[in-house]
Short mmCIF file of C-alpha atoms in Angstrom, two decimals:
data_model
loop_
_atom_site.label_atom_id
_atom_site.label_comp_id
_atom_site.label_asym_id
_atom_site.label_seq_id
_atom_site.Cartn_x
_atom_site.Cartn_y
_atom_site.Cartn_z
CA HIS Q 4 59.17 -34.12 75.70
CA GLY Q 5 60.72 -36.07 72.84
CA ALA Q 6 63.96 -34.93 71.24
CA GLN Q 7 66.41 -37.68 70.29
CA ARG Q 8 66.17 -38.53 73.97
CA LEU Q 9 63.20 -38.39 76.34
CA LEU Q 10 63.21 -35.31 78.55
CA ARG Q 11 61.25 -34.94 81.79
CA THR Q 12 60.27 -31.94 83.90
CA THR Q 13 58.81 -31.93 87.39
CA ASP Q 14 58.42 -28.15 87.73
CA LEU Q 15 56.21 -27.23 84.75
CA GLY Q 16 59.15 -26.80 82.38
CA LYS Q 17 61.45 -24.66 84.48
CA THR Q 18 64.10 -27.37 84.30
CA TRP Q 19 64.41 -30.54 82.22
CA THR Q 20 66.28 -33.80 82.73
CA ALA Q 21 67.16 -36.44 80.15
CA VAL Q 22 65.77 -39.83 81.24
CA SER Q 23 66.95 -41.94 78.30
CA PRO Q 24 69.84 -42.45 75.94
CA ASP Q 25 69.41 -41.63 72.26
CA LEU Q 26 66.34 -43.65 71.22
CA THR Q 27 66.70 -43.05 67.46
CA ARG Q 28 68.86 -44.51 64.69
CA ASN Q 29 71.08 -41.39 64.91
CA GLU Q 30 72.08 -41.54 61.23
CA ARG Q 31 74.41 -38.59 60.81
CA ALA Q 32 73.95 -38.49 57.04
CA LYS Q 33 70.29 -37.57 57.51
CA GLN Q 34 71.00 -34.74 59.92
CA GLY Q 35 72.31 -31.26 59.31
CA THR Q 36 70.87 -28.42 57.26
CA PRO Q 37 67.79 -29.65 55.38
CA GLY Q 38 66.81 -28.51 51.93
CA GLY Q 39 70.38 -28.23 50.64
CA PRO Q 40 72.23 -27.71 48.49
CA TYR Q 41 69.71 -25.22 47.01
CA THR Q 42 67.47 -23.83 49.78
CA ASN Q 43 67.94 -23.85 53.54
CA GLU Q 44 64.68 -25.14 55.04
CA ALA Q 45 65.85 -25.10 58.65
CA VAL Q 46 62.67 -23.62 60.15
CA GLY Q 47 62.28 -26.32 62.81
CA ALA Q 48 59.93 -28.77 61.09
CA GLU Q 49 62.50 -30.76 59.14
CA ASN Q 50 64.29 -32.53 61.98
CA TYR Q 51 64.98 -36.23 61.58
CA GLY Q 52 66.05 -38.78 64.12
CA THR Q 53 63.67 -37.55 66.86
CA LEU Q 54 60.97 -39.07 69.02
CA ALA Q 55 57.62 -38.67 67.28
CA TYR Q 56 55.39 -40.21 69.96
CA VAL Q 57 55.51 -40.75 73.72
CA ALA Q 58 52.94 -42.78 75.65
CA GLU Q 59 52.77 -43.29 79.41
CA SER Q 60 51.03 -46.39 80.75
CA PRO Q 61 47.65 -45.78 82.40
CA HIS Q 62 48.13 -48.96 84.44
CA GLU Q 63 51.68 -48.92 85.81
CA ARG Q 64 53.82 -46.15 87.21
CA GLY Q 65 57.12 -45.76 85.35
CA VAL Q 66 56.12 -47.60 82.14
CA ILE Q 67 56.76 -45.30 79.16
CA TRP Q 68 56.83 -46.09 75.43
CA THR Q 69 58.49 -44.05 72.69
CA GLY Q 70 58.39 -44.20 68.92
CA SER Q 71 60.84 -42.37 66.66
CA ASP Q 72 60.41 -40.81 63.25
CA ASP Q 73 63.04 -43.19 61.89
CA GLY Q 74 61.32 -46.40 62.94
CA LEU Q 75 62.40 -47.43 66.46
CA VAL Q 76 60.16 -48.38 69.41
CA HIS Q 77 61.49 -48.41 72.99
CA VAL Q 78 59.95 -49.06 76.39
CA THR Q 79 61.06 -48.46 79.96
CA ARG Q 80 59.39 -50.10 82.94
CA ASP Q 81 61.31 -48.30 85.67
CA GLY Q 82 60.72 -44.62 84.93
CA GLY Q 83 63.59 -44.26 82.46
CA ARG Q 84 66.48 -45.90 84.31
CA THR Q 85 66.66 -48.74 81.77
CA TRP Q 86 65.29 -48.91 78.24
CA THR Q 87 64.61 -51.82 75.89
CA ASN Q 88 64.53 -51.61 72.10
CA VAL Q 89 61.28 -53.45 71.22
CA THR Q 90 61.06 -52.46 67.55
CA PRO Q 91 59.15 -55.14 65.59
CA LYS Q 92 61.59 -57.44 63.80
CA GLY Q 93 62.04 -56.52 60.18
CA LEU Q 94 60.32 -53.13 60.54
CA ALA Q 95 61.70 -50.91 57.81
CA GLU Q 96 62.71 -47.34 58.45
CA CYS Q 97 59.45 -45.47 59.00
CA LEU Q 98 57.60 -42.91 61.06
CA VAL Q 99 56.09 -44.37 64.25
CA ASN Q 100 53.18 -41.99 64.14
CA ALA Q 101 51.11 -43.22 67.11
CA ILE Q 102 51.34 -45.61 70.06
CA GLU Q 103 48.16 -46.86 71.74
CA LEU Q 104 48.30 -48.60 75.11
CA SER Q 105 45.39 -50.94 75.70
CA PRO Q 106 42.96 -49.78 78.40
CA PHE Q 107 42.46 -53.46 79.36
CA ASP Q 108 45.90 -55.15 79.41
CA LYS Q 109 49.13 -53.77 80.87
CA GLY Q 110 51.40 -55.39 78.31
CA THR Q 111 49.29 -54.78 75.20
CA ALA Q 112 50.20 -51.94 72.86
CA TYR Q 113 49.52 -50.97 69.25
CA ILE Q 114 51.59 -48.85 66.89
CA ALA Q 115 50.66 -47.08 63.67
CA THR Q 116 53.55 -46.68 61.24
CA THR Q 117 53.82 -44.99 57.87
CA ARG Q 118 56.38 -44.87 55.04
CA TYR Q 119 54.72 -42.36 52.72
CA LYS Q 120 57.97 -40.30 52.70
CA PHE Q 121 59.57 -43.31 51.03
CA ASN Q 122 56.73 -43.37 48.45
CA ASP Q 123 55.37 -46.48 50.19
CA HIS Q 124 51.67 -45.97 50.93
CA ALA Q 125 50.92 -49.38 52.45
CA PRO Q 126 49.30 -49.53 55.90
CA GLY Q 127 51.43 -50.61 58.83
CA LEU Q 128 49.73 -51.53 62.12
CA TYR Q 129 51.33 -53.77 64.76
CA LYS Q 130 50.21 -55.24 68.09
CA THR Q 131 52.07 -56.68 71.06
CA THR Q 132 50.67 -58.38 74.16
CA ASP Q 133 54.01 -58.84 75.96
CA TYR Q 134 55.50 -55.35 76.28
CA GLY Q 135 57.00 -55.53 72.79
CA ALA Q 136 58.86 -58.84 73.07
CA THR Q 137 56.83 -60.07 70.08
CA TRP Q 138 54.66 -58.26 67.54
CA THR Q 139 51.90 -59.21 65.12
CA ARG Q 140 51.03 -57.22 62.02
CA ILE Q 141 47.30 -56.36 62.13
CA ASP Q 142 46.31 -54.35 59.05
CA ARG Q 143 44.51 -56.97 56.93
CA GLY Q 144 41.53 -55.36 55.24
CA ILE Q 145 43.02 -51.86 54.99
CA PRO Q 146 43.81 -51.37 51.29
CA PRO Q 147 47.14 -50.33 49.80
CA GLY Q 148 47.27 -46.57 49.54
CA ALA Q 149 45.49 -46.06 52.89
CA PHE Q 150 48.68 -45.59 54.87
CA THR Q 151 48.06 -45.56 58.60
CA ARG Q 152 48.41 -42.57 60.89
CA VAL Q 153 46.77 -43.64 64.18
CA VAL Q 154 45.18 -46.63 65.93
CA ARG Q 155 43.00 -46.57 69.08
CA GLU Q 156 41.25 -49.20 71.20
CA ASP Q 157 37.81 -48.48 72.61
CA ASP Q 158 37.86 -48.25 76.39
CA GLY Q 159 34.41 -49.83 76.69
CA ARG Q 160 34.82 -52.97 74.59
CA ARG Q 161 37.98 -55.05 74.38
CA ASP Q 162 39.39 -55.56 70.87
CA LEU Q 163 37.21 -52.87 69.29
CA LEU Q 164 39.79 -50.85 67.34
CA PHE Q 165 39.67 -47.73 65.21
CA ALA Q 166 42.34 -46.81 62.66
CA GLY Q 167 42.84 -43.45 61.02
CA THR Q 168 44.35 -43.67 57.56
CA GLU Q 169 45.12 -41.40 54.63
CA GLN Q 170 41.85 -42.52 53.06
CA GLY Q 171 39.48 -42.42 56.02
CA LEU Q 172 38.42 -44.41 59.07
CA TYR Q 173 38.53 -48.18 59.58
CA LEU Q 174 37.13 -50.43 62.31
CA SER Q 175 38.10 -53.84 63.69
CA TRP Q 176 35.92 -55.99 65.93
CA ASN Q 177 38.61 -58.57 66.71
CA GLY Q 178 41.71 -56.78 67.91
CA GLY Q 179 42.99 -55.97 64.44
CA ARG Q 180 42.82 -59.36 62.74
CA ASP Q 181 40.37 -57.91 60.21
CA TRP Q 182 39.37 -54.37 59.29
CA MET Q 183 36.41 -52.79 57.52
CA PRO Q 184 35.71 -49.23 56.37
CA PHE Q 185 33.71 -47.19 58.87
CA GLN Q 186 33.19 -43.94 56.99
CA ARG Q 187 29.46 -43.21 57.31
CA ASN Q 188 29.08 -39.43 56.71
CA LEU Q 189 32.68 -38.63 57.66
CA PRO Q 190 34.42 -36.85 54.73
CA ARG Q 191 36.92 -39.06 52.97
CA ALA Q 192 39.97 -37.21 54.23
CA PRO Q 193 43.19 -38.12 56.03
CA ILE Q 194 42.51 -38.99 59.69
CA THR Q 195 45.46 -37.58 61.60
CA ASP Q 196 44.42 -38.51 65.14
CA LEU Q 197 41.65 -40.30 67.09
CA LYS Q 198 40.56 -40.21 70.71
CA VAL Q 199 37.95 -42.24 72.60
CA HIS Q 200 36.48 -39.95 75.26
CA GLN Q 201 33.41 -40.43 77.48
CA GLY Q 202 31.77 -42.87 75.10
CA ASN Q 203 32.50 -40.81 72.00
CA LEU Q 204 35.00 -41.16 69.16
CA ILE Q 205 36.72 -37.90 68.21
CA ALA Q 206 38.50 -37.66 64.87
CA ALA Q 207 40.94 -35.00 63.72
CA THR Q 208 41.11 -34.73 59.95
CA SER Q 209 43.49 -32.98 57.60
CA GLY Q 210 41.54 -30.03 56.27
CA ARG Q 211 38.02 -31.16 57.19
CA GLY Q 212 37.86 -30.15 60.84
CA LEU Q 213 37.14 -32.10 64.01
CA TRP Q 214 34.39 -34.74 63.89
CA VAL Q 215 32.68 -36.59 66.73
CA LEU Q 216 30.80 -39.87 66.70
CA ASP Q 217 28.62 -39.01 69.67
CA ASP Q 218 27.63 -42.47 70.85
CA LEU Q 219 29.66 -45.68 70.80
CA ALA Q 220 27.00 -47.65 72.72
CA VAL Q 221 25.73 -49.51 69.65
CA LEU Q 222 29.21 -50.54 68.51
CA ARG Q 223 30.07 -51.72 72.00
CA GLN Q 224 26.97 -53.93 72.16
CA HIS Q 225 26.99 -55.22 68.59
CA ARG Q 226 27.14 -58.96 67.98
CA ASP Q 227 26.49 -60.95 64.83
CA ASP Q 228 24.06 -63.24 66.64
CA LEU Q 229 21.64 -60.57 67.92
CA PRO Q 230 17.94 -61.40 67.41
CA ALA Q 231 15.95 -59.63 64.72
CA LEU Q 232 14.03 -57.69 67.41
CA HIS Q 233 16.53 -56.15 69.80
CA ALA Q 234 16.86 -52.93 71.82
CA TYR Q 235 20.36 -51.67 72.57
CA ARG Q 236 20.92 -50.14 75.98
CA PRO Q 237 21.26 -46.36 75.51
CA SER Q 238 24.17 -44.37 76.83
CA PRO Q 239 23.33 -42.25 79.88
CA ALA Q 240 21.57 -39.01 78.96
CA MET Q 241 21.98 -35.72 80.78
CA LEU Q 242 19.34 -33.09 81.48
CA VAL Q 243 20.88 -30.31 79.40
CA ASN Q 244 19.60 -27.05 77.96
CA GLY Q 245 19.30 -26.35 74.25
CA GLY Q 246 18.68 -28.70 71.37
CA SER Q 247 20.24 -30.37 68.36
CA GLU Q 248 19.43 -31.25 64.77
CA LEU Q 249 20.12 -34.82 65.86
CA ASP Q 250 17.10 -34.84 68.20
CA ASP Q 251 14.69 -35.36 65.30
CA PRO Q 252 16.72 -35.32 62.08
CA ASP Q 253 15.17 -35.03 58.64
CA ASP Q 254 15.67 -37.92 56.25
CA ASP Q 255 18.26 -35.92 54.29
CA PHE Q 256 20.21 -34.70 57.34
CA THR Q 257 23.83 -35.84 57.06
CA GLY Q 258 24.96 -35.06 60.60
CA ALA Q 259 26.83 -31.94 59.54
CA HIS Q 260 25.95 -28.27 59.17
CA PRO Q 261 27.63 -26.06 56.56
CA LEU Q 262 28.25 -23.16 58.96
CA ARG Q 263 28.66 -24.57 62.47
CA GLY Q 264 29.13 -27.65 64.56
CA VAL Q 265 26.20 -29.89 65.50
CA ASN Q 266 25.49 -30.65 69.15
CA PRO Q 267 24.91 -34.25 70.21
CA ALA Q 268 21.31 -35.28 70.75
CA THR Q 269 19.79 -33.89 73.95
CA GLY Q 270 17.80 -36.92 75.04
CA VAL Q 271 17.94 -40.69 75.36
CA VAL Q 272 19.16 -42.09 72.04
CA LEU Q 273 17.58 -45.49 71.53
CA TYR Q 274 18.89 -47.81 68.82
CA TYR Q 275 16.90 -50.93 68.02
CA ARG Q 276 16.82 -53.70 65.45
CA LEU Q 277 13.63 -54.82 63.73
CA PRO Q 278 12.55 -57.58 61.38
CA ALA Q 279 10.39 -56.61 58.42
CA VAL Q 280 7.29 -54.90 59.89
CA GLN Q 281 4.00 -55.66 58.15
CA LYS Q 282 1.75 -52.74 57.19
CA THR Q 283 -0.90 -54.07 59.54
CA ASP Q 284 1.49 -54.08 62.51
CA THR Q 285 2.28 -51.17 64.81
CA LEU Q 286 5.53 -50.83 66.71
CA VAL Q 287 4.99 -49.30 70.16
CA LEU Q 288 7.57 -47.78 72.50
CA GLU Q 289 6.45 -47.49 76.12
CA ILE Q 290 8.53 -45.52 78.61
CA ALA Q 291 8.06 -45.94 82.36
CA ASP Q 292 9.95 -44.80 85.43
CA ALA Q 293 11.59 -47.09 87.99
CA THR Q 294 8.27 -47.60 89.81
CA GLY Q 295 6.47 -48.61 86.62
CA ARG Q 296 4.55 -45.33 86.27
CA PRO Q 297 3.91 -44.68 82.55
CA ILE Q 298 5.76 -41.66 81.19
CA ARG Q 299 5.33 -41.62 77.42
CA THR Q 300 4.19 -43.78 74.51
CA PHE Q 301 5.25 -43.55 70.86
CA ARG Q 302 3.92 -45.51 67.87
CA SER Q 303 5.11 -46.25 64.37
CA THR Q 304 1.74 -45.24 62.90
CA LYS Q 305 0.41 -41.71 62.81
CA ASP Q 306 -2.67 -40.99 64.89
CA THR Q 307 -5.23 -39.99 62.25
CA THR Q 308 -7.93 -39.27 64.83
CA VAL Q 309 -6.20 -36.10 66.00
CA GLY Q 310 -5.09 -33.41 63.60
CA THR Q 311 -2.86 -30.38 64.04
CA TRP Q 312 -3.78 -26.72 63.93
CA ASP Q 313 -2.17 -23.38 64.67
CA GLY Q 314 -1.97 -22.82 68.39
CA GLY Q 315 -2.54 -26.48 69.20
CA PRO Q 316 -0.35 -29.37 70.33
CA PRO Q 317 2.33 -30.58 67.91
CA ALA Q 318 1.84 -33.93 66.21
CA GLU Q 319 3.37 -36.80 68.17
CA ARG Q 320 6.58 -38.07 66.61
CA VAL Q 321 6.30 -41.30 64.66
CA LEU Q 322 8.53 -44.19 65.71
CA PRO Q 323 10.81 -45.41 62.88
CA ALA Q 324 10.05 -49.02 61.92
CA ALA Q 325 12.37 -49.98 59.07
CA ALA Q 326 13.84 -53.46 58.83
CA GLY Q 327 17.29 -53.45 60.41
CA LEU Q 328 18.78 -50.75 62.62
CA ASN Q 329 16.62 -47.80 63.72
CA ARG Q 330 17.34 -44.73 65.84
CA PHE Q 331 14.93 -42.70 67.95
CA VAL Q 332 15.55 -39.91 70.48
CA TRP Q 333 13.26 -39.58 73.47
CA ASP Q 334 13.41 -35.91 74.45
CA LEU Q 335 13.07 -36.81 78.17
CA ARG Q 336 9.62 -35.23 78.28
CA HIS Q 337 6.31 -36.47 79.58
CA ALA Q 338 3.34 -36.85 77.24
CA THR Q 339 2.12 -33.88 75.23
CA MET Q 340 -0.97 -32.26 76.73
CA ALA Q 341 -4.30 -32.43 74.89
CA GLY Q 342 -5.73 -29.48 72.98
CA VAL Q 343 -9.11 -28.36 71.67
CA PRO Q 344 -9.30 -28.69 67.86
CA GLY Q 345 -9.35 -25.29 66.19
CA VAL Q 346 -8.68 -23.34 69.39
CA TYR Q 347 -5.51 -21.24 69.28
CA ILE Q 348 -3.62 -20.81 72.56
CA GLU Q 349 -0.29 -19.02 72.62
CA GLY Q 350 1.67 -21.59 74.61
CA SER Q 351 3.51 -24.89 74.64
CA TYR Q 352 1.74 -28.21 75.12
CA ARG Q 353 4.97 -30.14 75.71
CA GLY Q 354 5.21 -32.22 78.86
CA HIS Q 355 7.96 -31.42 81.34
CA LYS Q 356 11.30 -33.21 81.46
CA VAL Q 357 11.64 -36.18 83.77
CA PRO Q 358 13.85 -36.05 86.88
CA PRO Q 359 17.14 -37.96 87.07
CA GLY Q 360 16.77 -41.70 87.49
CA ARG Q 361 16.40 -44.97 85.62
CA TYR Q 362 13.68 -45.53 83.05
CA ARG Q 363 12.37 -48.65 81.35
CA LEU Q 364 12.00 -48.56 77.57
CA THR Q 365 9.83 -51.34 76.15
CA LEU Q 366 9.30 -52.09 72.46
CA ARG Q 367 6.20 -54.07 71.45
CA LEU Q 368 5.74 -55.56 67.99
CA GLY Q 369 2.75 -57.85 67.85
CA ALA Q 370 3.19 -60.42 70.60
CA ALA Q 371 6.96 -59.84 70.81
CA THR Q 372 8.41 -57.57 73.47
CA VAL Q 373 11.96 -56.37 74.26
CA SER Q 374 13.04 -53.97 76.98
CA THR Q 375 16.10 -52.01 77.99
CA GLU Q 376 17.00 -49.48 80.65
CA ALA Q 377 18.05 -45.85 80.26
CA GLU Q 378 19.72 -43.61 82.81
CA VAL Q 379 18.95 -39.89 83.01
CA ARG Q 380 21.51 -37.82 84.88
CA ALA Q 381 21.15 -34.44 86.57
CA ASN Q 382 22.29 -31.22 84.94
CA PRO Q 383 25.65 -30.52 86.62
CA GLN Q 384 25.21 -26.75 86.17
CA TYR Q 385 22.47 -26.65 88.81
CA ALA Q 386 22.73 -27.72 92.44
CA THR Q 387 19.32 -29.40 92.40
CA ASP Q 388 18.79 -32.13 94.99
CA ALA Q 389 16.54 -35.17 94.64
CA ALA Q 390 13.78 -33.68 96.79
CA THR Q 391 13.56 -30.59 94.59
CA TYR Q 392 13.44 -32.69 91.43
CA ALA Q 393 10.67 -34.84 92.93
CA GLU Q 394 8.64 -31.83 94.06
CA TYR Q 395 8.93 -30.25 90.61
CA ASP Q 396 7.92 -33.51 88.93
CA ARG Q 397 4.81 -33.87 91.13
CA PHE Q 398 3.70 -30.29 90.57
CA MET Q 399 4.19 -30.42 86.79
CA ALA Q 400 2.49 -33.81 86.46
CA GLN Q 401 -0.48 -32.43 88.39
CA VAL Q 402 -0.99 -29.24 86.37
CA GLU Q 403 -0.25 -30.89 83.01
CA GLY Q 404 -2.60 -33.76 83.69
CA GLU Q 405 -5.31 -31.37 84.80
CA LEU Q 406 -5.03 -29.36 81.58
CA THR Q 407 -5.49 -32.54 79.56
CA ARG Q 408 -8.57 -33.41 81.57
CA MET Q 409 -9.94 -29.90 81.08
CA HIS Q 410 -9.55 -30.12 77.33
CA GLU Q 411 -11.00 -33.63 77.25
CA ALA Q 412 -14.04 -32.24 79.09
CA VAL Q 413 -14.28 -29.34 76.62
CA ASN Q 414 -14.11 -31.76 73.69
CA ALA Q 415 -16.71 -34.06 75.24
CA ALA Q 416 -19.11 -31.19 75.98
CA HIS Q 417 -18.53 -29.70 72.52
CA ALA Q 418 -19.33 -33.02 70.85
CA ALA Q 419 -22.52 -33.37 72.93
CA ARG Q 420 -23.42 -29.79 72.06
CA GLY Q 421 -23.03 -30.54 68.35
CA GLU Q 422 -25.21 -33.63 68.56
CA LEU Q 423 -27.80 -31.74 70.56
CA ALA Q 424 -27.92 -28.87 68.06
CA ALA Q 425 -28.36 -31.32 65.18
CA LEU Q 426 -31.08 -33.17 67.07
CA LEU Q 427 -32.98 -29.96 67.83
CA ALA Q 428 -32.74 -28.91 64.21
CA GLY Q 429 -34.48 -32.15 63.21
CA LEU Q 430 -37.26 -32.12 65.82
CA PRO Q 431 -40.79 -31.79 64.46
CA ALA Q 432 -42.34 -28.37 65.16
CA ASP Q 433 -45.43 -29.68 66.94
CA ALA Q 434 -46.91 -29.60 70.42
CA ARG Q 435 -45.79 -33.17 71.18
CA HIS Q 436 -42.11 -32.14 70.99
CA ALA Q 437 -42.42 -28.61 72.36
CA GLU Q 438 -41.40 -29.41 75.92
CA VAL Q 439 -38.38 -31.49 74.97
CA ARG Q 440 -37.35 -28.73 72.58
CA ARG Q 441 -37.43 -26.17 75.41
CA GLU Q 442 -35.38 -28.50 77.61
CA GLY Q 443 -32.90 -29.16 74.81
CA GLU Q 444 -32.48 -25.48 73.99
CA ALA Q 445 -31.91 -24.66 77.65
CA LEU Q 446 -29.28 -27.41 77.88
CA LEU Q 447 -27.68 -26.21 74.64
CA ALA Q 448 -27.41 -22.70 76.08
CA LYS Q 449 -25.73 -24.03 79.24
CA LEU Q 450 -23.23 -26.11 77.23
CA THR Q 451 -22.45 -23.11 75.02
CA ALA Q 452 -21.94 -20.82 78.01
CA TRP Q 453 -19.66 -23.30 79.75
CA ASP Q 454 -17.61 -23.76 76.55
CA GLY Q 455 -17.25 -19.98 76.28
CA ASP Q 456 -15.92 -19.81 79.84
CA MET Q 457 -13.32 -22.50 79.13
CA VAL Q 458 -11.90 -21.57 75.68
CA SER Q 459 -11.94 -18.78 73.14
CA ARG Q 460 -13.06 -20.19 69.79
CA LYS Q 461 -12.64 -16.81 68.09
CA THR Q 462 -8.87 -16.93 68.56
CA ARG Q 463 -7.28 -18.33 65.39
CA ALA Q 464 -3.85 -16.68 65.15
CA TYR Q 465 -1.20 -14.91 67.20
CA ASP Q 466 -2.69 -11.40 67.14
CA ASP Q 467 -6.10 -12.76 68.06
CA THR Q 468 -4.84 -13.31 71.59
CA GLU Q 469 -4.78 -9.51 71.89
CA ASN Q 470 -8.19 -8.96 70.29
CA PHE Q 471 -10.19 -11.61 72.15
CA PRO Q 472 -10.04 -12.32 75.90
CA GLN Q 473 -8.30 -15.58 76.69
CA LYS Q 474 -10.37 -18.02 78.73
CA PHE Q 475 -9.73 -20.37 81.60
CA THR Q 476 -7.63 -23.13 80.00
CA ALA Q 477 -5.34 -20.54 78.37
CA ASN Q 478 -4.69 -19.10 81.82
CA TRP Q 479 -3.99 -22.59 83.17
CA LEU Q 480 -1.60 -23.39 80.31
CA PHE Q 481 0.23 -20.15 80.99
CA LEU Q 482 0.76 -21.34 84.56
CA VAL Q 483 2.15 -24.63 83.22
CA ASN Q 484 4.53 -22.86 80.83
CA ALA Q 485 5.65 -20.32 83.43
CA THR Q 486 6.58 -23.11 85.85
CA GLU Q 487 8.21 -25.47 83.32
CA SER Q 488 11.94 -24.70 83.15
CA ASP Q 489 15.36 -26.17 82.55
CA LEU Q 490 15.99 -25.15 86.17
CA PRO Q 491 13.59 -27.65 87.77
CA ARG Q 492 11.98 -26.04 90.78
CA VAL Q 493 8.57 -24.68 91.74
CA ASN Q 494 8.64 -20.97 92.55
CA GLN Q 495 6.26 -19.40 95.04
CA PRO Q 496 4.36 -17.35 92.40
CA SER Q 497 3.41 -20.61 90.67
CA ARG Q 498 1.97 -21.99 93.90
CA GLU Q 499 0.03 -18.79 94.51
CA ARG Q 500 -1.35 -18.76 90.97
CA LEU Q 501 -2.41 -22.41 91.26
CA ALA Q 502 -4.18 -21.58 94.53
CA GLU Q 503 -6.14 -18.90 92.63
CA LEU Q 504 -7.04 -21.11 89.66
CA GLU Q 505 -8.00 -24.30 91.49
CA PRO Q 506 -11.24 -22.96 93.05
CA GLU Q 507 -12.27 -21.53 89.69
CA TRP Q 508 -11.65 -24.90 88.03
CA ALA Q 509 -13.59 -26.67 90.77
CA GLN Q 510 -16.67 -24.58 89.95
CA LEU Q 511 -16.26 -25.06 86.20
CA LYS Q 512 -15.75 -28.78 86.63
CA ALA Q 513 -18.85 -29.07 88.82
CA ARG Q 514 -20.84 -27.34 86.09
CA VAL Q 515 -19.73 -29.65 83.30
CA ASP Q 516 -20.10 -32.75 85.46
CA ALA Q 517 -23.70 -31.73 86.17
CA LEU Q 518 -24.32 -31.15 82.47
CA LEU Q 519 -22.79 -34.39 81.19
CA ASP Q 520 -23.63 -36.68 84.11
CA ALA Q 521 -27.10 -35.43 85.00
CA GLU Q 522 -28.78 -33.09 82.52
CA VAL Q 523 -27.75 -34.88 79.31
CA PRO Q 524 -28.89 -38.30 80.65
CA ALA Q 525 -32.18 -36.73 81.83
CA LEU Q 526 -32.79 -35.29 78.37
CA ASN Q 527 -31.88 -38.63 76.83
CA ARG Q 528 -34.63 -40.29 78.88
CA ARG Q 529 -37.19 -37.76 77.58
CA LEU Q 530 -35.97 -38.36 74.02
CA TYR Q 531 -36.22 -42.12 74.51
CA GLU Q 532 -39.84 -41.76 75.61
CA LEU Q 533 -40.51 -39.94 72.35
CA GLY Q 534 -38.71 -42.59 70.30
CA ILE Q 535 -35.76 -40.31 69.45
CA GLY Q 536 -32.05 -41.29 69.61
CA ALA Q 537 -29.84 -40.24 72.50
CA ILE Q 538 -27.03 -37.72 72.82
CA ARG Q 539 -23.70 -39.47 73.29
CA THR Q 540 -21.10 -38.23 75.76
CA ARG Q 541 -17.41 -39.09 76.12
CA LYS Q 542 -16.30 -39.31 79.71
CA PRO Q 543 -13.03 -37.39 80.42
CA SER Q 544 -10.16 -39.42 81.82
CA THR Q 545 -9.60 -39.75 85.55
CA PRO Q 546 -6.57 -38.22 87.26
CA PRO Q 547 -3.49 -40.47 87.38
CA ASN Q 548 -1.84 -41.48 90.63
CA ILE Q 549 1.23 -39.27 90.69
CA GLY Q 550 2.30 -40.10 94.24
#
């Protein structure tokens, strides 16, 4: 505790011991009853000649620095037995408002001083690399009027400094030799304190609340000579519950909410630099796990071949591709499952979240490629071991992939059914085409019946799920959604339900395979013999190897 001397307790404040002499100027004329001769202001906040800041070395036991509110700096290197006055030469009477001890060098310290009570609003930052034997003034670039309240060094990059001033935040890349404003969306208010904590920069302001710059990774990796196409390595992401406006912010989102705080993004935050992207080019982000298994792909162009509809999958997010710095948040999920256009299913098509591990993020722009690695960490609230994560991942990949293949089969059969119906409508009504018409109508009836067993095309809105029976893929999607959880584990009811649905799907799949692989080609041969065009089919994708 700082009075005019440094006091120490070893019993949580029950007793205190002075471990220094008076470390202030001790000017008697500036002590006594404040506010006189008119009003006594002695309420405890008007003391002068006291220690305003105390800093203990994170590197060495017994090294303690103090700064007084009348402009003196002292240091002890033996736990308070001996003290040295290391005040910068020529430092005028001032408030030593903050002392920052470098996280990298034992003898390096910074001080932020201010003289606004003397009507002097100039900044005053100083740096020593030899325990205060010599000092260098380091506030070039901070304008007059922006008097300094605090200075901090990043603990992840040497010489990256942040300064809080009366007129906002400033940044230095070179240990304080030069400074630049670093305001962004932070209100232009006095910055009274700063703290670097777990890769974030926390700012206390006077009257504008607490603000957090959630991710210092980009600043720590920034260099002037970076190539035009570059991917910064993301900070580790944690599997957390909830969400944030910063996951997919609107263009006009400022990072603040008028009524509440904003959570940090809940995924891997990827920053990347781009040259000017031509309209004919597409930027692609490919995400793979440590074994190279593809997880997700994003593109800078919207997929116009697939629309959106109520009760269907959401549109895939578009990758930003502006010249310069871009930001994109991967929500840690696998690919979105496929839907059936126009079919409403009350459920989520989102893929499940990946397990903890390392993931490869690759950006492709034309022939150019850059990659970086992201780390996903486990949710510390749940005691989930690696085997449980892996089991959950395998189960979810299986059922999600199977739903996509089901809907691809439905779409392929529906397209063939449409072509067949159009073909039958155009067949001549004569004896020569009578047999192929009967075969076509029989096949059309089978395709229609199979489609009706798979999906409900009458369902168009929420209440329709009560009015019309839901079909097979809706039941399968419900299994997927019931199993998907922020607590990653496969419960026994999910296994039992899958065991019920798999035989049903095997029969349905055998039916559609026979229709598309045998009966449609057979009809196509009959049509060819009559000189009529064929019915096209789109083969559903094959199951991936999920290990």
